CSV table of C-alpha atoms in Angstrom, one decimal:
chain,number,residue,atom,x,y,z
A,219,UNK,CA,-56.4,3.6,80.2
A,220,UNK,CA,-59.2,2.9,77.4
A,221,UNK,CA,-57.0,5.0,75.2
A,222,UNK,CA,-53.8,3.1,75.8
A,223,UNK,CA,-55.9,-0.1,75.1
A,224,UNK,CA,-57.3,1.4,71.9
A,225,UNK,CA,-53.8,2.2,70.7
A,226,UNK,CA,-52.5,-1.3,71.6
A,227,UNK,CA,-55.4,-2.6,69.5
A,228,UNK,CA,-54.5,-0.4,66.8
A,229,UNK,CA,-50.8,-1.5,66.5
A,230,UNK,CA,-51.9,-5.1,66.7
A,231,UNK,CA,-54.1,-4.6,63.6
A,232,UNK,CA,-51.4,-2.8,61.6
A,233,UNK,CA,-48.8,-5.6,62.6
A,234,UNK,CA,-51.5,-8.5,61.5
A,235,UNK,CA,-52.0,-6.4,58.2
A,236,UNK,CA,-48.2,-6.1,57.6
A,237,UNK,CA,-47.7,-9.8,58.1
A,238,UNK,CA,-50.6,-10.8,55.8
A,239,UNK,CA,-49.0,-8.4,53.1
A,240,UNK,CA,-45.6,-10.1,53.9
A,241,UNK,CA,-47.3,-13.5,53.6
A,242,UNK,CA,-49.0,-12.7,50.2
A,243,UNK,CA,-45.6,-11.3,49.0
A,244,UNK,CA,-43.9,-14.4,50.0
A,245,UNK,CA,-46.6,-16.5,48.2
A,246,UNK,CA,-46.2,-14.5,45.1
A,247,UNK,CA,-42.5,-14.9,45.1
A,248,UNK,CA,-43.0,-18.5,45.8
A,249,UNK,CA,-45.4,-18.9,42.9
A,250,UNK,CA,-43.1,-16.9,40.7
A,251,UNK,CA,-40.2,-19.1,41.6
A,252,UNK,CA,-42.1,-22.1,40.8
A,253,UNK,CA,-43.2,-20.6,37.6
A,254,UNK,CA,-39.6,-19.8,36.6
A,255,UNK,CA,-38.4,-23.2,37.7
A,256,UNK,CA,-40.9,-24.8,35.4
A,257,UNK,CA,-40.0,-22.6,32.5
A,258,UNK,CA,-36.2,-23.3,32.9
A,259,UNK,CA,-37.1,-27.0,33.1
A,260,UNK,CA,-39.2,-26.9,29.9
A,261,UNK,CA,-36.3,-25.0,28.1
A,262,UNK,CA,-33.6,-27.6,29.3
A,263,UNK,CA,-35.8,-30.2,28.1
A,264,UNK,CA,-36.3,-28.5,24.7
A,265,UNK,CA,-32.7,-27.9,24.4
A,266,UNK,CA,-31.9,-31.4,25.1
A,267,UNK,CA,-34.3,-32.6,22.6
A,268,UNK,CA,-33.1,-30.3,20.1
A,269,UNK,CA,-29.4,-31.3,20.7
A,270,UNK,CA,-30.4,-34.8,20.2
A,271,UNK,CA,-32.0,-34.0,16.9
A,272,UNK,CA,-28.7,-32.0,16.0
A,273,UNK,CA,-26.6,-35.2,16.9
A,274,UNK,CA,-28.9,-37.2,14.6
A,275,UNK,CA,-28.9,-34.7,11.7
A,276,UNK,CA,-25.1,-34.3,12.1
A,277,UNK,CA,-24.8,-38.1,11.6
A,278,UNK,CA,-27.1,-37.9,8.6
A,279,UNK,CA,-25.2,-35.3,7.0
A,280,UNK,CA,-21.9,-36.9,7.8
A,281,UNK,CA,-23.3,-40.2,6.2
A,282,UNK,CA,-24.5,-38.1,3.1
A,283,UNK,CA,-21.2,-36.3,2.9
A,284,UNK,CA,-19.4,-39.9,3.0
A,285,UNK,CA,-21.7,-41.2,0.4
A,286,UNK,CA,-21.0,-38.3,-1.8
A,287,UNK,CA,-17.2,-38.9,-1.5
A,288,UNK,CA,-17.7,-42.4,-2.5
A,289,UNK,CA,-19.6,-41.4,-5.5
A,290,UNK,CA,-17.0,-38.8,-6.4
A,291,UNK,CA,-14.4,-41.5,-6.2
A,292,UNK,CA,-16.4,-43.8,-8.5
A,293,UNK,CA,-17.2,-41.0,-11.1
A,294,UNK,CA,-13.2,-40.4,-10.8
A,295,UNK,CA,-12.5,-44.0,-11.5
A,296,UNK,CA,-15.1,-44.1,-14.2
A,297,UNK,CA,-13.8,-41.0,-15.9
A,298,UNK,CA,-10.3,-42.9,-16.1
A,299,UNK,CA,-12.1,-45.9,-17.5
A,300,UNK,CA,-13.8,-43.4,-20.1
A,301,UNK,CA,-10.5,-42.2,-20.9
A,302,UNK,CA,-9.1,-45.6,-21.5
A,303,UNK,CA,-12.0,-46.7,-23.5
A,304,UNK,CA,-12.1,-43.5,-25.5
A,305,UNK,CA,-8.5,-44.2,-26.8
A,306,UNK,CA,-9.8,-47.9,-27.5
A,307,UNK,CA,-12.9,-46.2,-29.4
A,308,UNK,CA,-10.5,-44.2,-31.4
A,309,UNK,CA,-8.5,-47.2,-32.3
A,310,UNK,CA,-11.5,-48.9,-33.4
A,311,UNK,CA,-12.8,-46.0,-35.6
A,312,UNK,CA,-9.2,-46.0,-37.2
A,313,UNK,CA,-9.6,-49.9,-37.9
A,314,UNK,CA,-13.2,-49.0,-39.3
A,315,UNK,CA,-11.9,-46.5,-41.6
A,316,UNK,CA,-9.2,-49.0,-42.7
A,317,UNK,CA,-11.9,-51.6,-43.2
A,318,UNK,CA,-14.0,-49.2,-45.0
A,319,UNK,CA,-11.0,-48.6,-47.5
A,320,UNK,CA,-10.4,-52.4,-47.7
A,321,UNK,CA,-14.0,-53.0,-48.5
A,322,UNK,CA,-14.1,-50.3,-51.2
A,323,UNK,CA,-11.0,-51.7,-52.8
A,324,UNK,CA,-12.6,-55.3,-52.4
A,325,UNK,CA,-15.7,-54.0,-54.1
A,326,UNK,CA,-13.7,-52.4,-57.0
A,327,UNK,CA,-11.7,-55.6,-57.4
A,328,UNK,CA,-14.7,-57.8,-57.4
A,329,UNK,CA,-16.4,-55.5,-60.1
A,330,UNK,CA,-13.1,-55.9,-62.2
A,331,UNK,CA,-13.1,-59.6,-61.8
A,332,UNK,CA,-16.7,-59.9,-62.7
A,333,UNK,CA,-16.2,-58.0,-65.7
A,334,UNK,CA,-13.3,-60.2,-66.9
A,335,UNK,CA,-15.2,-63.2,-66.1
A,336,UNK,CA,-18.1,-62.0,-68.0
A,337,UNK,CA,-15.9,-61.2,-70.8
A,338,UNK,CA,-14.4,-64.7,-70.8
A,339,UNK,CA,-17.9,-66.1,-70.7
A,340,UNK,CA,-18.8,-64.1,-73.8
A,341,UNK,CA,-15.7,-65.4,-75.5
A,342,UNK,CA,-16.3,-68.8,-74.7
A,343,UNK,CA,-19.8,-68.8,-75.7
A,344,UNK,CA,-18.8,-67.1,-79.0
A,345,UNK,CA,-16.3,-69.9,-79.5
A,346,UNK,CA,-19.1,-72.7,-79.0
A,347,UNK,CA,-21.3,-70.9,-81.4
A,348,UNK,CA,-18.5,-70.7,-83.8
A,349,UNK,CA,-17.6,-74.3,-83.5
A,350,UNK,CA,-21.3,-75.3,-83.8
A,351,UNK,CA,-21.9,-73.2,-87.1
A,352,UNK,CA,-18.7,-74.3,-88.9
A,353,UNK,CA,-17.2,-77.6,-89.1
A,354,UNK,CA,-14.9,-78.2,-86.2
A,355,UNK,CA,-11.5,-79.2,-87.8
A,356,UNK,CA,-10.0,-82.5,-86.6
A,357,UNK,CA,-6.9,-84.3,-87.4
A,358,UNK,CA,-8.4,-87.0,-89.6
A,359,UNK,CA,-10.0,-84.2,-91.8
A,360,UNK,CA,-6.6,-82.5,-92.0
A,361,UNK,CA,-4.9,-85.7,-93.2
A,362,UNK,CA,-7.5,-86.5,-95.9
A,363,UNK,CA,-7.8,-83.2,-97.3
A,364,UNK,CA,-4.3,-82.2,-97.3
A,365,UNK,CA,-2.4,-81.6,-100.8
A,366,UNK,CA,1.0,-82.8,-99.9
A,367,UNK,CA,3.1,-83.1,-96.9
A,368,UNK,CA,3.4,-79.3,-96.5
A,369,UNK,CA,-0.2,-78.6,-96.5
A,370,UNK,CA,-0.7,-81.6,-94.0
A,371,UNK,CA,1.7,-79.9,-91.3
A,372,UNK,CA,-0.1,-76.6,-91.9
A,373,UNK,CA,-3.5,-78.2,-91.3
A,374,UNK,CA,-2.2,-80.1,-88.2
A,375,UNK,CA,-0.7,-77.0,-86.6
A,376,UNK,CA,-4.0,-75.1,-87.1
A,377,UNK,CA,-5.9,-77.8,-85.5
A,378,UNK,CA,-3.6,-77.8,-82.6
A,379,UNK,CA,-3.9,-73.9,-82.3
A,380,UNK,CA,-7.7,-74.0,-82.3
A,381,UNK,CA,-7.8,-76.8,-79.6
A,382,UNK,CA,-5.2,-74.9,-77.5
A,383,UNK,CA,-7.1,-71.6,-77.7
A,384,UNK,CA,-10.4,-73.5,-76.7
A,385,UNK,CA,-8.7,-75.0,-73.8
A,386,UNK,CA,-7.1,-71.7,-72.7
A,387,UNK,CA,-10.3,-69.9,-72.9
A,388,UNK,CA,-12.1,-72.4,-70.7
A,389,UNK,CA,-9.2,-72.5,-68.3
A,390,UNK,CA,-9.2,-68.7,-67.9
A,391,UNK,CA,-13.0,-68.6,-67.3
A,392,UNK,CA,-12.8,-71.2,-64.7
A,393,UNK,CA,-9.7,-69.4,-63.0
A,394,UNK,CA,-11.7,-66.0,-63.3
A,395,UNK,CA,-14.7,-67.6,-61.5
A,396,UNK,CA,-12.7,-68.9,-58.6
A,397,UNK,CA,-11.1,-65.5,-58.2
A,398,UNK,CA,-14.5,-63.8,-58.1
A,399,UNK,CA,-15.7,-66.4,-55.6
A,400,UNK,CA,-12.7,-66.0,-53.2
A,401,UNK,CA,-13.2,-62.2,-53.4
A,402,UNK,CA,-16.8,-62.3,-52.8
A,403,UNK,CA,-16.0,-64.3,-49.6
A,404,UNK,CA,-13.3,-61.7,-48.5
A,405,UNK,CA,-15.8,-59.0,-49.0
A,406,UNK,CA,-18.6,-60.8,-46.9
A,407,UNK,CA,-16.0,-61.3,-44.2
A,408,UNK,CA,-14.8,-57.7,-44.3
A,409,UNK,CA,-18.5,-56.5,-44.0
A,410,UNK,CA,-19.3,-58.9,-41.3
A,411,UNK,CA,-16.1,-57.6,-39.2
A,412,UNK,CA,-17.3,-54.0,-39.9
A,413,UNK,CA,-20.7,-54.9,-38.4
A,414,UNK,CA,-19.2,-56.6,-35.4
A,415,UNK,CA,-16.9,-53.7,-34.7
A,416,UNK,CA,-19.8,-51.0,-35.1
A,417,UNK,CA,-22.0,-53.0,-32.7
A,418,UNK,CA,-19.1,-53.4,-30.2
A,419,UNK,CA,-18.3,-49.5,-30.4
A,420,UNK,CA,-21.9,-48.7,-29.8
A,421,UNK,CA,-22.5,-51.1,-26.9
A,422,UNK,CA,-19.5,-49.9,-25.1
A,423,UNK,CA,-20.4,-46.3,-25.5
A,424,UNK,CA,-24.0,-46.8,-24.5
A,425,UNK,CA,-23.0,-49.0,-21.6
A,426,UNK,CA,-20.5,-46.4,-20.1
A,427,UNK,CA,-22.9,-43.7,-20.8
A,428,UNK,CA,-25.5,-45.3,-18.9
A,429,UNK,CA,-23.3,-46.1,-15.9
A,430,UNK,CA,-22.2,-42.2,-16.0
A,431,UNK,CA,-25.8,-41.1,-15.9
A,432,UNK,CA,-26.6,-43.4,-13.1
A,433,UNK,CA,-23.8,-42.2,-11.1
A,434,UNK,CA,-24.6,-38.5,-11.6
A,435,UNK,CA,-28.2,-39.2,-10.7
A,436,UNK,CA,-27.2,-40.7,-7.7
A,437,UNK,CA,-24.9,-37.9,-6.9
A,438,UNK,CA,-27.4,-35.2,-7.4
A,439,UNK,CA,-30.0,-37.1,-5.2
A,440,UNK,CA,-27.5,-37.5,-2.3
A,441,UNK,CA,-26.4,-34.0,-2.6
A,442,UNK,CA,-30.1,-32.8,-2.3
A,443,UNK,CA,-30.5,-35.2,0.9
A,444,UNK,CA,-27.5,-33.8,2.3
A,445,UNK,CA,-28.4,-30.0,1.5
A,446,UNK,CA,-31.8,-30.7,3.0
A,447,UNK,CA,-30.5,-32.3,6.1
A,448,UNK,CA,-27.8,-29.4,6.5
A,449,UNK,CA,-30.7,-27.0,6.3
A,450,UNK,CA,-32.6,-28.9,9.0
A,451,UNK,CA,-29.3,-28.9,11.1
A,452,UNK,CA,-28.7,-25.3,10.8
A,453,UNK,CA,-32.4,-24.7,11.7
A,454,UNK,CA,-32.0,-27.0,14.9
A,455,UNK,CA,-28.8,-25.2,15.8
A,456,UNK,CA,-30.6,-21.7,15.5
A,457,UNK,CA,-33.4,-23.1,17.6
A,458,UNK,CA,-30.9,-24.3,20.2
A,459,UNK,CA,-29.3,-20.9,20.2
A,460,UNK,CA,-32.6,-19.2,20.8
A,461,UNK,CA,-33.6,-21.7,23.4
A,462,UNK,CA,-30.3,-21.2,25.2
A,463,UNK,CA,-30.6,-17.3,25.2
A,464,UNK,CA,-34.1,-17.9,26.7
A,465,UNK,CA,-32.7,-20.3,29.2
A,466,UNK,CA,-29.9,-17.9,30.1
A,467,UNK,CA,-32.2,-15.0,30.6
A,468,UNK,CA,-34.6,-17.1,32.8
A,469,UNK,CA,-31.7,-18.3,35.0
A,470,UNK,CA,-30.5,-14.7,35.4
A,471,UNK,CA,-34.1,-13.6,36.4
A,472,UNK,CA,-34.5,-16.6,38.7
A,473,UNK,CA,-31.0,-15.7,40.4
A,474,UNK,CA,-32.0,-11.9,40.7
A,475,UNK,CA,-35.4,-12.8,42.3
A,476,UNK,CA,-33.6,-15.1,44.7
A,477,UNK,CA,-31.1,-12.4,45.7
A,478,UNK,CA,-33.8,-9.8,46.1
A,479,UNK,CA,-35.9,-12.2,48.2
A,480,UNK,CA,-33.1,-13.4,50.5
A,481,UNK,CA,-31.5,-9.9,50.9
A,482,UNK,CA,-28.0,-11.8,51.2
A,483,UNK,CA,-24.9,-12.1,49.0
A,484,UNK,CA,-25.3,-15.8,49.1
A,485,UNK,CA,-27.7,-15.7,46.0
A,486,UNK,CA,-25.5,-13.2,43.9
A,487,UNK,CA,-26.8,-12.8,40.5
A,488,UNK,CA,-25.6,-14.9,37.6
A,489,UNK,CA,-24.3,-14.0,34.2
A,490,UNK,CA,-25.5,-16.2,31.4
A,491,UNK,CA,-26.7,-18.8,33.8
A,492,UNK,CA,-23.2,-19.2,35.4
A,493,UNK,CA,-22.8,-18.2,39.0
A,494,UNK,CA,-20.1,-15.4,39.6
A,495,UNK,CA,-16.7,-17.2,39.8
A,496,UNK,CA,-18.0,-20.6,39.2
A,497,UNK,CA,-16.1,-20.7,35.9
A,498,UNK,CA,-13.0,-21.2,37.7
A,499,UNK,CA,-11.2,-18.3,36.0
A,500,UNK,CA,-12.4,-19.3,32.5
A,501,UNK,CA,-11.1,-17.0,29.8
A,502,UNK,CA,-12.8,-16.4,26.5
A,503,UNK,CA,-10.8,-18.6,23.8
A,504,UNK,CA,-10.3,-15.9,21.1
A,505,UNK,CA,-9.8,-12.3,20.6
A,506,UNK,CA,-13.2,-10.8,21.0
A,507,UNK,CA,-12.8,-8.5,18.1
A,508,UNK,CA,-12.0,-11.4,15.8
A,509,UNK,CA,-14.7,-13.8,17.2
A,510,UNK,CA,-18.2,-13.6,15.6
A,511,UNK,CA,-20.9,-12.3,18.0
A,512,UNK,CA,-22.9,-14.4,20.5
A,513,UNK,CA,-26.0,-14.4,18.6
A,514,UNK,CA,-24.1,-16.4,15.6
A,515,UNK,CA,-22.6,-19.1,18.0
A,516,UNK,CA,-24.1,-22.4,17.5
A,517,UNK,CA,-24.0,-25.7,19.7
A,518,UNK,CA,-22.7,-28.8,18.4
A,519,UNK,CA,-20.7,-31.5,20.3
A,520,UNK,CA,-19.1,-28.1,21.6
A,521,UNK,CA,-19.8,-24.6,20.4
A,522,UNK,CA,-18.9,-23.3,16.9
A,523,UNK,CA,-17.4,-19.7,16.9
A,524,UNK,CA,-16.4,-18.3,13.5
A,525,UNK,CA,-13.2,-16.5,13.3
A,526,UNK,CA,-10.7,-15.7,10.5
A,527,UNK,CA,-7.9,-18.3,9.9
A,528,UNK,CA,-4.8,-18.1,11.9
A,529,UNK,CA,-6.6,-16.2,14.6
A,530,UNK,CA,-4.7,-17.0,17.9
A,531,UNK,CA,-6.6,-19.3,20.4
A,532,UNK,CA,-6.1,-18.8,24.0
A,533,UNK,CA,-6.1,-21.3,26.9
A,534,UNK,CA,-9.6,-21.0,28.7
A,535,UNK,CA,-7.8,-22.2,31.9
A,536,UNK,CA,-4.5,-22.9,33.3
A,537,UNK,CA,-3.5,-26.4,32.5
A,538,UNK,CA,-1.4,-28.7,30.2
A,539,UNK,CA,-1.8,-29.6,26.6
A,540,UNK,CA,-2.1,-33.5,26.6
A,541,UNK,CA,-3.2,-34.2,22.8
A,542,UNK,CA,-2.8,-33.0,19.4
A,543,UNK,CA,-5.3,-34.3,16.7
A,544,UNK,CA,-9.0,-35.4,17.0
A,545,UNK,CA,-10.8,-37.3,14.3
A,546,UNK,CA,-12.9,-35.0,12.1
A,547,UNK,CA,-11.4,-31.9,13.7
A,548,UNK,CA,-8.1,-31.8,12.0
A,549,UNK,CA,-4.4,-33.1,13.0
A,550,UNK,CA,-3.6,-30.1,15.1
A,551,UNK,CA,-6.7,-30.0,17.3
A,552,UNK,CA,-5.3,-29.6,20.9
A,553,UNK,CA,-6.8,-31.0,24.0
A,554,UNK,CA,-6.3,-29.1,27.2
A,555,UNK,CA,-6.3,-30.6,30.7
A,556,UNK,CA,-7.3,-27.8,33.2
A,557,UNK,CA,-5.7,-27.7,36.6
A,558,UNK,CA,-9.2,-27.3,38.1
A,559,UNK,CA,-12.5,-28.7,36.5
A,560,UNK,CA,-14.3,-25.8,34.6
A,561,UNK,CA,-18.0,-26.3,34.1
A,562,UNK,CA,-17.8,-29.5,35.8
A,563,UNK,CA,-15.2,-31.0,33.2
A,564,UNK,CA,-11.5,-31.5,33.2
A,565,UNK,CA,-10.7,-31.5,29.4
A,566,UNK,CA,-11.4,-28.9,26.7
A,567,UNK,CA,-10.8,-29.5,22.9
A,568,UNK,CA,-10.2,-26.9,20.4
A,569,UNK,CA,-11.6,-28.3,17.1
A,570,UNK,CA,-10.5,-27.2,13.6
A,571,UNK,CA,-7.3,-25.6,14.7
A,572,UNK,CA,-4.4,-25.0,12.4
A,573,UNK,CA,-0.6,-25.4,12.7
A,574,UNK,CA,0.2,-21.8,13.6
A,575,UNK,CA,1.0,-21.0,17.2
A,576,UNK,CA,0.8,-24.6,18.3
A,577,UNK,CA,2.6,-25.4,21.5
A,578,UNK,CA,4.1,-28.9,22.1
A,579,UNK,CA,2.2,-31.6,24.0
A,580,UNK,CA,3.4,-31.7,27.7
A,581,UNK,CA,3.4,-27.8,27.7
A,582,UNK,CA,1.8,-26.0,30.7
A,583,UNK,CA,0.1,-22.8,30.0
A,584,UNK,CA,-1.7,-20.0,31.9
A,585,UNK,CA,-5.2,-19.0,31.3
A,586,UNK,CA,-5.5,-16.6,28.5
A,587,UNK,CA,-1.9,-17.8,27.0
A,588,UNK,CA,-1.8,-18.4,23.2
A,589,UNK,CA,-1.5,-22.0,22.6
A,590,UNK,CA,-2.9,-22.6,19.1
A,591,UNK,CA,-5.0,-21.0,16.2
A,592,UNK,CA,-7.8,-21.2,14.1
A,593,UNK,CA,-7.1,-23.3,11.0
A,594,UNK,CA,-7.0,-21.5,7.7
A,595,UNK,CA,-9.6,-22.6,5.1
A,596,UNK,CA,-11.3,-26.1,5.6
A,597,UNK,CA,-9.7,-28.3,8.5
A,598,UNK,CA,-11.4,-31.5,9.2
A,599,UNK,CA,-15.1,-31.8,8.5
A,600,UNK,CA,-16.0,-28.2,8.2
A,601,UNK,CA,-17.1,-25.4,5.8
A,602,UNK,CA,-14.7,-22.6,6.7
A,603,UNK,CA,-12.4,-21.2,9.4
A,604,UNK,CA,-14.0,-21.4,12.8
A,605,UNK,CA,-13.4,-22.8,16.4
A,606,UNK,CA,-15.3,-25.5,17.9
A,607,UNK,CA,-14.6,-25.6,21.5
A,608,UNK,CA,-16.3,-28.2,23.8
A,609,UNK,CA,-15.5,-30.7,26.7
A,610,UNK,CA,-13.8,-34.0,26.0
A,611,UNK,CA,-12.7,-37.1,27.8
A,612,UNK,CA,-8.9,-37.9,28.3
A,613,UNK,CA,-8.7,-39.4,24.7
A,614,UNK,CA,-9.9,-36.2,23.3
A,615,UNK,CA,-13.3,-37.7,22.3
A,616,UNK,CA,-16.1,-35.0,22.6
A,617,UNK,CA,-18.5,-35.5,25.6
A,618,UNK,CA,-21.3,-34.7,23.0
A,619,UNK,CA,-24.1,-32.2,22.7
A,620,UNK,CA,-25.3,-32.6,26.2
A,621,UNK,CA,-22.0,-30.7,27.3
A,622,UNK,CA,-22.5,-27.9,24.9
A,623,UNK,CA,-25.0,-26.0,27.0
A,624,UNK,CA,-22.4,-25.7,29.9
A,625,UNK,CA,-19.8,-24.6,27.3
A,626,UNK,CA,-22.1,-21.8,25.9
A,627,UNK,CA,-22.9,-20.5,29.5
A,628,UNK,CA,-19.1,-20.2,30.1
A,629,UNK,CA,-18.4,-18.4,26.8
A,630,UNK,CA,-21.2,-16.1,27.2
A,631,UNK,CA,-20.0,-15.3,30.8
A,632,UNK,CA,-16.6,-14.6,29.7
A,633,UNK,CA,-17.3,-12.6,26.5
């Protein structure tokens, strides 16, 4: 009897110890779950904050790009004005050359006229001296000193010739002076016009050069701002990608712990944060051998996946194509309405799609069916061929960065 009592006591002690160990394990599991939940919450907050930053940077990059487009337009317009004014400058140069020739001719003519006027002045001066030094013949003297009628006629004719010569010399000198004066005025006007044209040409050239330099400086400054913001945007996207990877791993670990602790299938492990089957038959939208690896995907309003131009794009769900064309994503970007929501959303957009393989609006497609293709080159606001896939509303407008995480999880689970 005492022996049985001892055995029962020992068994009870073992059970108590086992229960204590189990309690400790449960406490550890609860603690671990609490820590994982806190970590996941922090990661989600960080992702939300980073996505808000991405949204702001995207707006700044877009604004800088728009400003660059405006400056490029202004520079192109200015270039047209420069071409027109350059033609005008060439015309003015030709006129300047002609004016220079006219000026040279005017200077030569003025020199000739001055020489003629000086010669006339000398002749007139000499004539005055001769008249002063010798007796000036007059009509009365000719009559008194003449010897006969014939001599009288000759003396009268001589007096008339002398007077006519004096009158002609004086008249010629006055005429030469007037011509010299007129030519000097013409020369002055030509020189004044030459100076005005030269100043006008220099002013127009300097003005246009100043405007062009100002526009180019603005363009350089805006391009630097855009490149800086684009670098920050890429860094933010990389950060979100890293945080998303950490979140997916944390969610997977949490689900595995929950499944191990419960010992039931109700907490089946997740893949990339999406419970098995919860994607509603979500199909990866591109051929996997053509799509860039998951590590290079970056969240935006949706998720950017690089792929060669004209790569086929698959329907991620069974549904109906309801729209073509989204602002900023190109005229061929389709919007698919899923028969059943995926990731909690009804509409999926395919940004930067090209015209190849496009199915008409109203076409019903099955999951995995080719419905469009990656646009060749730059389509919409982009830097090269890629697919941006995300959730939108019925008008095709992207829901925004807040939904990019759900799309990233679906993509990773289906890759």
